[in-house]
Amino acid sequence: MQTTHVVDLRPDGQAPKPRPVRGVPSLSDRLFRRGSGLSGLLVLAIMAAVGLFLAIQAAQALRTTGASFLTTAEWQPDRGRFGIAAVLTGTISIALVAVAFSFPIASGTALFISEIAPPRVKKAFIAMVDLMAAVPSVVFGLWGLYFLQDQVIGLSRWLSIWLGWIPIFKVTGADPTNPLASESVYTASTFIAGIVVGLMVMPIQCSVMREVFSQAPAGEREGAFALGATRWGMVRAVVLPFGRGGMIGGTMLGLGRAMGETIAVLLIISPRFEITIHVLEAGSNSVSSLIALLYSESSDFGLSALFAAGLALFCLTLAINFTASAFVARSRSGATSEG
Amino acid sequence: MTTLLEPGAGEGTVLPLARHAPARTSAPVRRQMGGVTRNDRLTVLGALASAVCTSALLFGRVATFSGRFGFVVVTYVVFLATYALLVWLSDDRPAVIDKLMTVVLYSAAAVLASGLISVVSFTLWRGRTALGKSNLYVQDMSNAGPADPLTVGGIKHALVGTLMMITVALLITVPLGVACAVYLNEARSRVSRIVRTIVEAMTALPSVLAGLFIFATWILILGFERSSLAASLAISIMMLPIIIRSSDVVLRLVPGNLREASAALGAPAWRTVWHVVLPTARSGLATSIILGTARGIGETSPVLLTAGFTASLNTNPVSGPMVSLPLATFEFVRSPQPALVARGFATAAVLMGVVLALFIVARIIGGTGPANLSKRKAGRLVRRSARDVTRFNDATRGAPPC
């Protein structure tokens, strides 16, 4: 080991002055900062352009109808009578059916993955959920149209016969006394579309919840076990309270995704412009499928009306997404990777 | 409230264990916390058998409740009740609830898994005849009418279209998205916060609106024709926020001390980003880009609004309509012809294959955080630093000491 001798080489022997740390950034640094800032601004410009254009295009239609845009169920822009009352209720009811169906399964799977599954199964399930999130929506739509519909009609009929006195399960035109009645009153319904969309949003809900559940503090888990809790007792006392924000946030993220879904809904439902809460009945509608259905046959004004409907949908999904991410962010611990 | 110790309370605290516990002859047996015993397994199987029998009986009587779906639901409810009863015979209430909830969680996972398996296998099954014909992959639909058998025509045009659209979309989104994510991480100013908020907001944009935007601006106002370029632009608008957001998360995982070390060695900011930040986050970035690509490939609605539809191969991205795999699937299954529907399922299966391939590539490249090195990678790093040590030693041996 060599020893190092520090030799003061300054000729005048004065005390060293601190070097100024904040100097003028070099040319390359300035270019880099300018460049990356430019890309940020470009992205900002593109995104703002989409939002602004949406608003400007929608304004034309909204000016002519005013508040009746929210209350009209018909969609005849060229006759001046159009509104999103029916399509928006359709969108919301499809999304609610989807979430009602996906929430128990997604949270159950998330708990299974984070609490019960042995390591190898856990890895496989995480990969599977990720893969499911990447399955294209048109594939889900095909499955719903050609496979699920036949399976669900029996359930729809049973629900409408035995629970038809509850308004949402009522089916007008159904004839339970006639065993040979056509099943077409149950097809293409909000219920079926909702189940398919529910399956599509399940992975995102599940992965958000799983992540939050797995962050539940180990010390408190062990504490619960040490106090004699069963596994479910521990989950109820530690994991669920800790993960509540993530559960709400994940569910709402799924809700937002469910509202924007286009192709699967378009394949399954038959469009209908009536406000209805009878989810089992044939016919439904959603904003995004309305756009995909009518964009090419619309006049300029009709297109503006479609933009207005799209704007309403966007505002709704935006509000839901922001609320959801606020919930998820609050439930995360403040751990950072600094260090 | 304070409670005073009553006289004689001391005697009550003597553990009753001493009186009842037999003299220990061997080491205490450890209580079993987890795991599945034979008893558990038999209870589940017994409850399942009894549930199947009960609902088979029920379905003979209650005629209104029909269908395989209903049978499964009824069986499940009966199974839960029977299982609870069986466990209750031997265990107390918390244990019954625990076991019941364990079974419920298992079944939730099973429903999710069977949903995915059912979607995939149904698509493969319905598309099996068309998938087996080699002409599916090498021909387009220009010579095949709707009623033609599956031995004529294919989806080459859609396959090429998908690849061209996603390539152009990636050429736009990858440089812009990664640069923007770097900007969000390096410059923490008010502007960058606004950009982050806007990007986060745009992830909520329904994909059909991205299509409608391009349709209204690019095609109606600017007067360009429907083409694969328009579709690529629509897909880019949809993918850009997704890629920026996930890259931002990945870049945030790069340890701060690596950046500081690089800055302390005198590297300018761009060198720190280019040689330290991006290589550290490379696998994560690759994963987020690939998963964004998988989303973009599978989207139908932006393409539906912007690309038009054609039955023949078009390799020019800026003019003429072009179809992608999801759009072709959608158009095929809208027709009443069974042959076309079978083609639709085969197209969907090919699309799933493409997505699966991307997914596997993503798993191979990344999926691990920047600090978790695979064994091979860690070995490579160790060898490289050993080489550096010998290089340093050689250099210092030759040079005069200073």
XYZ file of C-alpha atoms in Angstrom:
741
model
C 0.000 0.000 0.000
C 1.391 3.312 -1.029
C 1.049 6.374 1.106
C -0.003 9.595 -0.503
C 1.511 12.901 0.420
C -0.571 15.959 -0.197
C 1.613 18.738 -1.386
C 0.314 22.271 -1.537
C 1.312 23.447 -4.973
C -0.254 26.878 -4.850
C 2.509 29.457 -5.240
C 0.996 32.113 -3.011
C -0.144 29.745 -0.279
C -3.643 31.268 -0.063
C -6.670 29.361 1.217
C -8.564 27.599 -1.612
C -11.736 29.260 -2.864
C -14.753 27.085 -3.608
C -15.218 26.465 -7.300
C -18.508 27.929 -8.581
C -20.736 24.868 -9.028
C -23.531 26.499 -10.989
C -21.697 27.498 -14.086
C -22.872 28.125 -17.588
C -24.008 24.749 -18.994
C -21.930 23.595 -21.916
C -23.215 23.769 -25.467
C -23.977 20.066 -25.579
C -25.980 20.305 -22.380
C -27.934 23.255 -23.653
C -28.676 21.401 -26.887
C -29.751 18.345 -24.942
C -32.045 20.362 -22.703
C -33.493 22.241 -25.656
C -34.042 18.975 -27.545
C -35.709 17.069 -24.765
C -37.797 20.106 -23.882
C -38.840 20.303 -27.515
C -40.037 16.710 -27.496
C -42.024 17.411 -24.344
C -43.595 20.468 -25.920
C -44.345 18.555 -29.116
C -46.171 15.881 -27.169
C -47.981 18.605 -25.240
C -48.954 20.273 -28.505
C -50.254 17.040 -30.063
C -52.256 16.096 -27.023
C -53.623 19.593 -26.533
C -54.504 19.727 -30.230
C -56.578 16.565 -29.916
C -58.408 17.935 -26.895
C -58.902 21.415 -28.366
C -60.017 20.109 -31.728
C -62.510 17.859 -29.976
C -63.896 20.837 -28.076
C -63.988 23.167 -31.107
C -65.698 20.621 -33.325
C -68.174 19.771 -30.609
C -68.977 23.442 -29.995
C -70.840 23.787 -33.286
C -73.261 21.026 -32.402
C -73.564 22.016 -28.787
C -74.438 25.601 -29.692
C -77.470 24.538 -31.687
C -78.901 22.145 -29.127
C -77.805 23.616 -25.846
C -78.861 21.787 -22.746
C -81.241 19.471 -24.583
C -78.107 17.635 -25.764
C -78.019 15.958 -22.388
C -81.686 15.044 -22.290
C -82.547 13.967 -25.830
C -82.470 10.266 -26.544
C -82.796 10.399 -30.326
C -79.881 10.718 -32.729
C -80.980 12.634 -35.835
C -78.481 15.470 -36.154
C -79.652 16.558 -39.582
C -83.119 17.190 -38.226
C -81.654 18.998 -35.270
C -82.888 16.460 -32.748
C -80.025 14.638 -31.131
C -78.642 14.045 -27.683
C -76.636 11.654 -25.629
C -79.245 10.692 -23.049
C -79.665 7.202 -24.495
C -76.093 6.496 -25.607
C -74.581 7.780 -22.396
C -76.912 5.743 -20.190
C -76.112 2.784 -22.433
C -72.361 3.385 -22.027
C -72.684 3.739 -18.284
C -74.882 0.702 -17.831
C -72.565 -1.483 -19.941
C -69.638 -0.251 -17.865
C -71.483 -0.841 -14.600
C -72.470 -4.387 -15.578
C -68.841 -4.918 -16.585
C -67.524 -3.708 -13.251
C -70.156 -5.562 -11.231
C -68.997 -8.700 -12.984
C -65.264 -8.033 -12.987
C -64.786 -6.550 -9.518
C -65.345 -9.751 -7.486
C -63.298 -11.872 -9.872
C -60.470 -9.370 -10.250
C -60.154 -8.744 -6.517
C -60.445 -12.456 -5.759
C -57.722 -13.265 -8.276
C -55.537 -10.461 -6.957
C -55.881 -11.818 -3.427
C -55.236 -15.337 -4.693
C -52.053 -14.219 -6.429
C -50.722 -12.141 -3.558
C -51.803 -14.311 -0.603
C -52.463 -17.920 -1.515
C -50.645 -18.980 -4.643
C -47.328 -20.815 -4.253
C -44.428 -18.996 -5.990
C -44.538 -20.903 -9.244
C -48.304 -20.560 -9.666
C -47.977 -16.918 -8.710
C -45.491 -16.229 -11.500
C -47.651 -18.047 -14.025
C -50.752 -16.154 -12.991
C -49.038 -12.765 -13.172
C -47.856 -13.556 -16.688
C -51.323 -14.787 -17.612
C -53.040 -11.638 -16.376
C -50.554 -9.505 -18.323
C -51.161 -11.578 -21.417
C -54.912 -11.271 -21.007
C -54.557 -7.490 -20.954
C -52.876 -7.701 -24.351
C -55.549 -9.828 -26.042
C -57.110 -7.605 -28.730
C -60.635 -6.440 -28.045
C -61.937 -7.753 -31.346
C -61.082 -11.280 -30.170
C -63.132 -10.772 -27.024
C -65.934 -9.426 -29.188
C -65.898 -12.535 -31.385
C -65.963 -14.779 -28.355
C -68.854 -12.850 -26.852
C -70.856 -12.880 -30.059
C -70.388 -16.490 -31.092
C -69.816 -18.300 -27.808
C -70.916 -16.423 -24.709
C -74.251 -15.209 -26.051
C -75.676 -18.732 -26.329
C -74.458 -19.581 -22.847
C -75.832 -16.455 -21.215
C -79.304 -16.488 -22.732
C -80.377 -19.207 -20.293
C -79.208 -17.120 -17.370
C -80.882 -14.015 -18.808
C -84.177 -15.858 -19.146
C -83.933 -17.236 -15.611
C -83.137 -13.803 -14.170
C -85.991 -12.146 -16.056
C -88.509 -14.787 -14.971
C -87.623 -14.984 -11.305
C -86.263 -11.489 -10.649
C -88.292 -9.624 -13.280
C -90.042 -7.651 -10.557
C -86.779 -5.775 -9.983
C -86.816 -3.040 -12.660
C -83.319 -3.681 -14.041
C -84.090 -7.368 -14.718
C -87.389 -6.696 -16.445
C -87.665 -7.767 -20.061
C -90.549 -6.327 -22.046
C -91.863 -8.694 -24.651
C -90.651 -11.824 -22.893
C -93.207 -14.593 -22.540
C -92.146 -16.953 -19.766
C -95.273 -19.107 -20.093
C -94.420 -20.058 -23.658
C -91.569 -22.582 -23.708
C -91.115 -22.145 -27.464
C -90.820 -18.352 -27.326
C -88.050 -16.852 -29.392
C -84.869 -16.148 -27.531
C -84.174 -13.053 -29.580
C -85.551 -10.775 -26.862
C -82.523 -11.702 -24.765
C -79.791 -11.389 -27.392
C -77.534 -8.411 -28.114
C -78.229 -6.984 -24.681
C -76.374 -4.675 -22.330
C -75.895 -7.646 -20.034
C -73.946 -9.722 -22.567
C -71.869 -6.767 -23.741
C -71.198 -5.935 -20.098
C -69.913 -9.424 -19.318
C -67.549 -9.363 -22.300
C -66.257 -5.888 -21.451
C -65.953 -7.004 -17.831
C -63.660 -9.810 -18.900
C -61.600 -7.310 -20.876
C -61.108 -4.893 -17.987
C -60.456 -7.635 -15.437
C -56.666 -7.814 -16.045
C -56.017 -4.122 -15.431
C -58.100 -4.152 -12.264
C -56.401 -7.314 -11.112
C -52.863 -6.082 -11.684
C -53.449 -2.761 -9.923
C -54.994 -4.536 -6.926
C -52.308 -7.191 -6.791
C -49.588 -4.590 -6.733
C -51.231 -2.760 -3.845
C -51.969 -5.941 -1.908
C -48.404 -7.137 -2.194
C -47.234 -3.877 -0.628
C -49.124 -4.535 2.606
C -46.492 -4.344 5.364
C -44.991 -7.691 6.305
C -44.666 -6.781 9.974
C -48.381 -6.259 10.343
C -49.134 -9.471 8.486
C -46.883 -11.382 10.872
C -48.414 -9.540 13.794
C -51.869 -10.692 12.773
C -50.656 -14.281 12.457
C -48.893 -14.045 15.806
C -52.165 -12.971 17.407
C -53.703 -16.160 16.117
C -55.487 -14.917 13.019
C -56.353 -17.346 10.278
C -55.156 -16.424 6.802
C -58.488 -14.847 5.897
C -58.502 -13.082 9.261
C -55.112 -11.603 8.418
C -56.336 -10.577 4.954
C -59.366 -8.834 6.441
C -57.422 -7.131 9.203
C -54.285 -6.110 7.287
C -54.346 -6.564 3.532
C -57.823 -5.279 2.699
C -57.686 -2.085 4.804
C -54.222 -1.391 3.450
C -55.265 -2.031 -0.125
C -58.631 -0.294 -0.063
C -57.395 2.704 -2.046
C -55.891 0.398 -4.647
C -59.078 -1.618 -4.906
C -61.188 1.498 -5.489
C -58.617 2.974 -7.862
C -58.162 -0.233 -9.844
C -61.892 -0.722 -10.158
C -62.355 2.812 -11.427
C -59.516 2.456 -13.917
C -61.375 -0.567 -15.231
C -64.590 1.449 -15.317
C -62.926 4.136 -17.417
C -61.539 1.523 -19.795
C -64.938 -0.151 -20.023
C -66.608 3.094 -21.082
C -64.229 3.653 -23.970
C -64.516 0.133 -25.373
C -65.687 0.161 -28.972
C -65.331 -2.909 -31.112
C -66.464 -5.638 -28.722
C -69.579 -3.611 -27.891
C -70.213 -2.787 -31.545
C -70.059 -6.490 -32.460
C -72.437 -7.600 -29.740
C -75.167 -5.026 -29.275
C -77.843 -3.996 -31.730
C -78.097 -0.207 -31.643
C -81.130 1.326 -30.023
C -81.914 4.914 -29.128
C -84.008 4.658 -26.017
C -83.208 5.303 -22.405
C -83.543 1.981 -20.688
C -82.269 0.385 -17.560
C -83.506 -3.085 -18.518
C -80.087 -4.612 -18.976
C -81.334 -8.000 -20.132
C -83.333 -6.652 -23.051
C -82.171 -6.827 -26.639
C -80.592 -3.633 -27.906
C -78.342 -1.153 -26.241
C -75.975 1.585 -27.260
C -72.754 3.250 -26.326
C -71.043 6.466 -27.347
C -67.998 4.815 -28.859
C -69.981 2.277 -30.865
C -72.231 5.118 -32.059
C -69.161 6.914 -33.411
C -67.830 3.807 -35.114
C -71.250 3.143 -36.594
C -72.100 6.585 -37.946
C -68.828 8.395 -38.692
C -68.822 7.687 -42.428
C -72.464 8.460 -43.142
C -72.533 11.731 -41.276
C -72.728 15.216 -42.742
C -70.419 17.909 -41.402
C -72.939 18.762 -38.768
C -73.506 15.102 -37.916
C -69.760 14.726 -37.458
C -69.771 17.686 -35.128
C -72.560 16.006 -33.158
C -70.447 12.850 -32.963
C -67.573 14.958 -31.677
C -69.851 16.378 -29.016
C -70.798 12.872 -27.911
C -67.120 11.908 -27.944
C -66.271 14.957 -25.869
C -68.867 13.998 -23.276
C -67.416 10.477 -23.122
C -63.883 11.826 -22.882
C -64.801 14.152 -20.001
C -66.405 11.247 -18.187
C -63.448 8.868 -18.637
C -61.051 11.678 -17.760
C -62.821 12.394 -14.479
C -62.925 8.698 -13.624
C -59.263 8.157 -14.500
C -58.030 11.099 -12.457
C -60.057 10.028 -9.436
C -58.744 6.508 -9.843
C -55.103 7.496 -10.091
C -55.514 9.762 -7.064
C -56.812 6.770 -5.105
C -54.023 4.488 -6.303
C -51.319 7.081 -5.645
C -52.584 7.686 -2.117
C -52.560 4.005 -1.277
C -48.945 3.525 -2.347
C -46.298 3.822 0.290
C -43.832 6.646 -0.132
C -40.964 4.310 -0.945
C -38.691 5.636 -3.638
C -35.714 4.144 -5.362
C -33.325 6.896 -4.334
C -30.212 5.531 -2.718
C -61.098 3.775 33.945
C -58.622 2.170 36.236
C -59.043 -1.243 37.667
C -57.256 -2.178 40.807
C -56.018 -5.630 41.342
C -58.410 -7.352 43.688
C -56.925 -9.363 46.477
C -56.551 -12.890 45.352
C -56.327 -11.913 41.677
C -52.807 -13.183 41.704
C -53.980 -16.736 41.969
C -56.084 -16.351 38.821
C -53.093 -15.539 36.711
C -51.525 -18.905 37.315
C -51.615 -20.545 33.937
C -53.995 -23.470 33.876
C -51.544 -25.184 31.574
C -49.578 -26.527 34.461
C -52.495 -28.542 35.753
C -53.734 -29.995 32.461
C -50.689 -30.464 30.343
C -49.386 -34.007 30.511
C -45.735 -34.494 31.193
C -43.918 -33.978 27.931
C -42.074 -36.985 26.697
C -40.989 -35.613 23.325
C -40.354 -32.309 21.590
C -43.535 -30.263 20.990
C -45.127 -30.739 17.606
C -45.115 -27.620 15.483
C -48.590 -26.351 14.617
C -49.232 -26.601 10.925
C -49.814 -23.141 9.488
C -50.287 -23.669 5.810
C -50.284 -26.455 3.327
C -53.032 -28.815 2.323
C -53.743 -31.992 4.227
C -55.371 -35.096 2.838
C -58.420 -34.295 4.906
C -58.783 -30.884 3.239
C -58.482 -32.372 -0.195
C -61.057 -35.056 0.515
C -63.478 -32.493 1.950
C -63.269 -30.396 -1.221
C -63.707 -33.428 -3.463
C -66.629 -34.717 -1.403
C -68.376 -31.352 -1.452
C -67.802 -31.109 -5.210
C -69.220 -34.582 -5.851
C -72.264 -33.888 -3.743
C -72.794 -30.511 -5.456
C -72.665 -32.032 -8.947
C -75.150 -34.724 -7.934
C -77.500 -32.239 -6.270
C -77.621 -29.853 -9.188
C -77.990 -32.709 -11.672
C -81.021 -33.698 -9.647
C -82.291 -30.112 -9.533
C -81.951 -29.682 -13.262
C -84.239 -32.602 -13.860
C -86.980 -30.760 -11.962
C -86.578 -27.000 -12.481
C -87.102 -26.746 -16.207
C -86.844 -22.960 -16.500
C -83.252 -22.937 -15.416
C -81.431 -24.425 -18.331
C -78.102 -24.239 -20.042
C -74.600 -25.264 -19.109
C -73.934 -21.861 -17.599
C -76.821 -22.194 -15.158
C -75.716 -25.703 -14.228
C -72.252 -24.450 -13.313
C -73.645 -21.600 -11.221
C -76.020 -23.852 -9.281
C -73.323 -26.456 -8.758
C -71.012 -23.817 -7.394
C -73.539 -22.459 -4.895
C -74.407 -25.955 -3.666
C -70.701 -26.762 -3.469
C -69.992 -23.786 -1.240
C -72.862 -24.655 1.092
C -71.842 -28.306 1.323
C -68.231 -27.453 1.867
C -69.071 -25.001 4.647
C -71.198 -27.666 6.308
C -68.443 -30.288 6.072
C -65.790 -27.999 7.511
C -68.169 -26.827 10.224
C -68.460 -30.413 11.465
C -64.881 -30.381 12.641
C -63.750 -26.726 12.901
C -64.824 -23.528 14.598
C -66.277 -20.423 12.960
C -63.074 -18.530 11.999
C -61.650 -21.690 10.463
C -64.852 -22.282 8.475
C -64.774 -18.724 7.124
C -61.073 -19.034 6.339
C -61.493 -22.254 4.393
C -64.565 -21.004 2.612
C -62.822 -17.799 1.538
C -59.781 -19.769 0.397
C -62.025 -21.809 -1.873
C -63.758 -18.646 -3.109
C -60.416 -17.013 -3.974
C -59.256 -20.168 -5.750
C -62.427 -20.155 -7.791
C -62.092 -16.461 -8.678
C -58.652 -17.201 -10.087
C -60.063 -20.238 -11.874
C -62.817 -18.131 -13.476
C -60.264 -15.632 -14.754
C -58.014 -18.355 -16.092
C -60.882 -20.226 -17.717
C -62.099 -16.978 -19.277
C -58.759 -16.461 -20.978
C -58.431 -20.109 -21.963
C -61.968 -20.138 -23.316
C -61.397 -17.001 -25.409
C -58.143 -18.304 -26.869
C -59.217 -21.886 -27.473
C -62.608 -20.933 -28.932
C -60.901 -18.651 -31.447
C -58.374 -21.324 -32.370
C -61.095 -23.973 -32.621
C -63.383 -21.959 -34.890
C -60.461 -20.884 -37.027
C -58.834 -24.326 -37.219
C -59.923 -25.234 -40.752
C -58.829 -21.918 -42.224
C -55.629 -21.852 -40.175
C -54.555 -25.180 -41.619
C -54.605 -23.957 -45.208
C -51.302 -22.492 -46.286
C -52.967 -20.101 -48.744
C -54.208 -18.124 -45.740
C -50.743 -16.740 -45.237
C -49.618 -16.175 -48.827
C -52.702 -14.899 -50.677
C -54.942 -11.897 -50.365
C -58.687 -11.678 -50.837
C -58.685 -9.975 -54.246
C -59.490 -13.185 -56.129
C -61.736 -14.726 -53.493
C -65.448 -13.948 -53.428
C -67.521 -14.187 -50.271
C -68.812 -17.644 -51.137
C -65.474 -19.121 -52.177
C -64.114 -22.043 -50.153
C -61.294 -21.598 -47.684
C -58.741 -22.954 -50.146
C -58.830 -19.649 -52.050
C -57.724 -16.331 -50.641
C -55.958 -15.344 -47.480
C -54.978 -12.536 -45.217
C -51.545 -11.631 -46.515
C -52.771 -8.088 -47.191
C -53.919 -7.659 -43.586
C -50.706 -9.133 -42.191
C -48.590 -6.797 -44.303
C -50.905 -3.917 -43.447
C -50.611 -4.531 -39.721
C -46.827 -4.693 -39.910
C -46.602 -1.501 -41.986
C -48.977 0.438 -39.776
C -47.268 -0.562 -36.565
C -43.805 0.106 -38.030
C -44.719 3.654 -38.982
C -46.462 4.158 -35.646
C -43.358 2.931 -33.818
C -41.132 5.217 -35.898
C -43.224 8.094 -34.568
C -43.911 7.013 -31.013
C -40.614 5.461 -29.887
C -38.288 8.456 -30.400
C -40.924 10.965 -29.353
C -42.214 8.903 -26.441
C -38.831 8.019 -24.967
C -37.511 11.558 -25.445
C -40.584 12.935 -23.714
C -40.197 10.452 -20.857
C -36.545 11.490 -20.484
C -37.669 15.108 -20.453
C -40.239 14.384 -17.749
C -37.548 12.758 -15.626
C -34.636 15.118 -16.175
C -36.322 18.500 -16.192
C -38.530 18.864 -13.186
C -40.109 22.201 -13.960
C -43.637 23.544 -14.024
C -43.874 22.824 -17.747
C -42.865 19.203 -17.276
C -45.544 18.814 -14.631
C -48.130 20.158 -17.067
C -46.887 17.764 -19.752
C -47.137 14.848 -17.332
C -50.677 15.777 -16.327
C -51.781 16.145 -19.945
C -50.195 12.816 -20.911
C -51.891 11.147 -17.975
C -55.181 12.680 -19.064
C -54.745 11.448 -22.625
C -54.386 7.829 -21.509
C -58.113 8.138 -20.816
C -58.818 9.053 -24.439
C -61.061 6.352 -25.914
C -59.276 4.920 -28.950
C -62.209 5.609 -31.236
C -61.749 9.329 -30.579
C -58.123 9.126 -31.736
C -59.494 7.682 -34.955
C -62.195 10.318 -35.213
C -59.630 13.085 -34.697
C -57.451 11.868 -37.557
C -60.523 11.255 -39.709
C -61.723 14.829 -39.201
C -58.338 16.575 -39.523
C -56.133 14.491 -41.825
C -58.836 13.167 -44.136
C -61.675 15.710 -44.111
C -59.887 19.020 -43.477
C -56.433 18.414 -44.981
C -57.913 16.300 -47.746
C -55.549 13.325 -47.672
C -56.982 9.991 -48.680
C -57.580 7.106 -46.354
C -54.308 5.263 -46.066
C -52.119 3.284 -43.776
C -50.307 6.493 -42.847
C -53.530 7.962 -41.465
C -54.111 4.787 -39.495
C -50.543 4.922 -38.194
C -51.114 8.493 -37.033
C -54.302 7.475 -35.231
C -52.561 4.514 -33.587
C -49.668 6.799 -32.627
C -51.978 9.239 -30.866
C -53.418 6.316 -28.943
C -50.044 4.680 -28.154
C -48.053 7.805 -27.338
C -49.526 8.459 -23.868
C -49.290 4.757 -22.996
C -45.617 4.535 -23.961
C -44.687 7.849 -22.315
C -46.390 6.904 -19.087
C -44.859 3.464 -18.744
C -41.387 4.674 -19.841
C -41.666 7.473 -17.288
C -42.321 4.906 -14.552
C -39.387 2.769 -15.715
C -36.986 5.725 -15.891
C -38.016 6.793 -12.422
C -36.754 3.415 -11.167
C -33.173 4.205 -12.216
C -31.313 4.716 -8.936
C -30.511 8.346 -8.263
C -26.985 7.560 -7.112
C -26.077 6.300 -10.591
C -27.036 9.673 -12.038
C -25.139 11.448 -9.279
C -22.061 9.285 -9.799
C -22.068 10.097 -13.490
C -22.483 13.810 -12.799
C -19.698 13.660 -10.195
C -17.363 12.175 -12.801
C -17.987 15.261 -14.866
C -20.291 13.853 -17.517
C -22.579 16.344 -19.201
C -26.312 15.751 -18.851
C -26.789 14.144 -22.261
C -23.950 11.673 -21.606
C -25.507 10.771 -18.270
C -28.802 10.059 -20.004
C -27.281 8.263 -22.998
C -24.670 6.168 -21.177
C -26.191 5.674 -17.732
C -29.936 6.239 -17.522
C -31.113 4.675 -20.769
C -28.863 1.564 -20.635
C -29.901 0.937 -17.016
C -33.563 1.144 -17.928
C -33.164 -0.622 -21.271
C -35.053 -3.808 -20.455
C -37.875 -1.920 -18.803
C -38.123 0.482 -21.729
C -38.199 -2.407 -24.179
C -40.983 -4.022 -22.191
C -43.080 -0.898 -22.074
C -42.628 -0.244 -25.775
C -43.482 -3.811 -26.695
C -46.576 -3.888 -24.502
C -47.643 -0.557 -26.007
C -47.103 -2.103 -29.443
C -49.293 -5.050 -28.498
C -52.049 -2.633 -27.546
C -51.602 -0.679 -30.758
C -51.661 -3.787 -32.976
C -54.869 -5.016 -31.434
C -56.820 -1.776 -31.787
C -59.569 -1.888 -34.364
C -61.505 1.330 -34.058
C -58.795 3.881 -35.031
C -57.977 1.764 -38.084
C -61.650 1.334 -38.922
C -62.094 5.100 -39.163
C -58.897 5.961 -41.004
C -57.514 3.150 -43.152
C -60.461 2.276 -45.346
C -60.985 -1.284 -46.466
C -59.517 -3.269 -49.302
C -59.371 -6.887 -50.301
C -56.052 -6.688 -52.090
C -52.476 -6.203 -51.088
C -51.284 -2.609 -50.867
C -47.696 -1.878 -49.989
C -47.834 1.892 -50.366
C -48.280 3.483 -46.954
C -49.261 6.937 -48.198
C -51.937 6.126 -50.737
C -54.769 3.702 -51.101
C -56.716 1.858 -48.427
C -55.053 -0.821 -46.352
C -56.433 -3.241 -43.799
C -54.944 -4.523 -40.580
C -55.541 -7.875 -38.903
C -58.129 -6.668 -36.365
C -59.996 -4.682 -39.016
C -60.000 -7.675 -41.360
C -61.355 -9.831 -38.537
C -64.105 -7.316 -37.882
C -65.102 -7.086 -41.535
C -65.015 -10.865 -42.035
C -67.269 -11.721 -39.122
C -69.811 -9.050 -40.025
C -70.693 -11.064 -43.099
C -73.313 -13.806 -42.919
C -71.191 -16.208 -45.021
C -69.893 -19.059 -42.836
C -66.675 -19.275 -44.852
C -65.942 -15.618 -44.214
C -66.710 -16.022 -40.505
C -64.245 -18.922 -40.379
C -61.675 -16.666 -42.062
C -62.452 -14.039 -39.425
C -61.674 -16.465 -36.640
C -58.457 -17.541 -38.345
C -57.462 -13.883 -38.721
C -58.168 -13.318 -35.045
C -56.016 -16.345 -34.204
C -53.137 -15.005 -36.319
C -53.521 -11.647 -34.598
C -53.350 -13.336 -31.219
C -50.253 -15.194 -32.379
C -48.580 -11.893 -33.306
C -49.485 -10.395 -29.928
C -48.284 -13.501 -28.115
C -44.976 -13.408 -29.993
C -44.492 -9.763 -29.008
C -45.378 -10.636 -25.462
C -42.841 -13.460 -25.291
C -40.158 -11.174 -26.717
C -41.033 -8.639 -24.026
C -40.707 -11.281 -21.316
C -37.344 -12.409 -22.654
C -35.901 -8.910 -23.001
C -37.160 -7.405 -19.837
C -39.732 -7.758 -17.153
C -37.129 -7.184 -14.477
C -36.272 -3.909 -12.829
C -32.935 -2.235 -13.451
C -31.376 -3.633 -10.278
C -32.456 -7.246 -10.783
C -29.889 -8.805 -13.060
C -30.294 -12.187 -14.583
C -27.531 -14.679 -13.867
C -26.066 -14.350 -17.352
C -26.138 -10.564 -17.252
C -24.492 -10.461 -13.838
C -21.770 -12.820 -15.099
C -21.199 -10.611 -18.113
C -20.804 -7.565 -15.862
C -18.372 -9.384 -13.569
C -16.234 -10.468 -16.532
C -16.252 -6.972 -17.947
C -15.098 -5.429 -14.704
C -12.376 -8.121 -14.394
C -11.171 -7.077 -17.849
C -11.144 -3.469 -16.691
C -8.999 -4.405 -13.676
C -6.379 -6.111 -15.858
C -6.466 -3.177 -18.249
C -5.870 -0.754 -15.385
C -3.078 -2.920 -14.002
C -1.386 -3.142 -17.383
C -1.670 0.594 -17.841
C -0.247 1.464 -14.422
C 2.584 -1.071 -14.704
C 3.877 0.578 -17.865
C 3.378 4.158 -16.792
C 5.677 5.987 -14.404
C 4.211 6.471 -10.919
C 2.867 9.916 -10.324
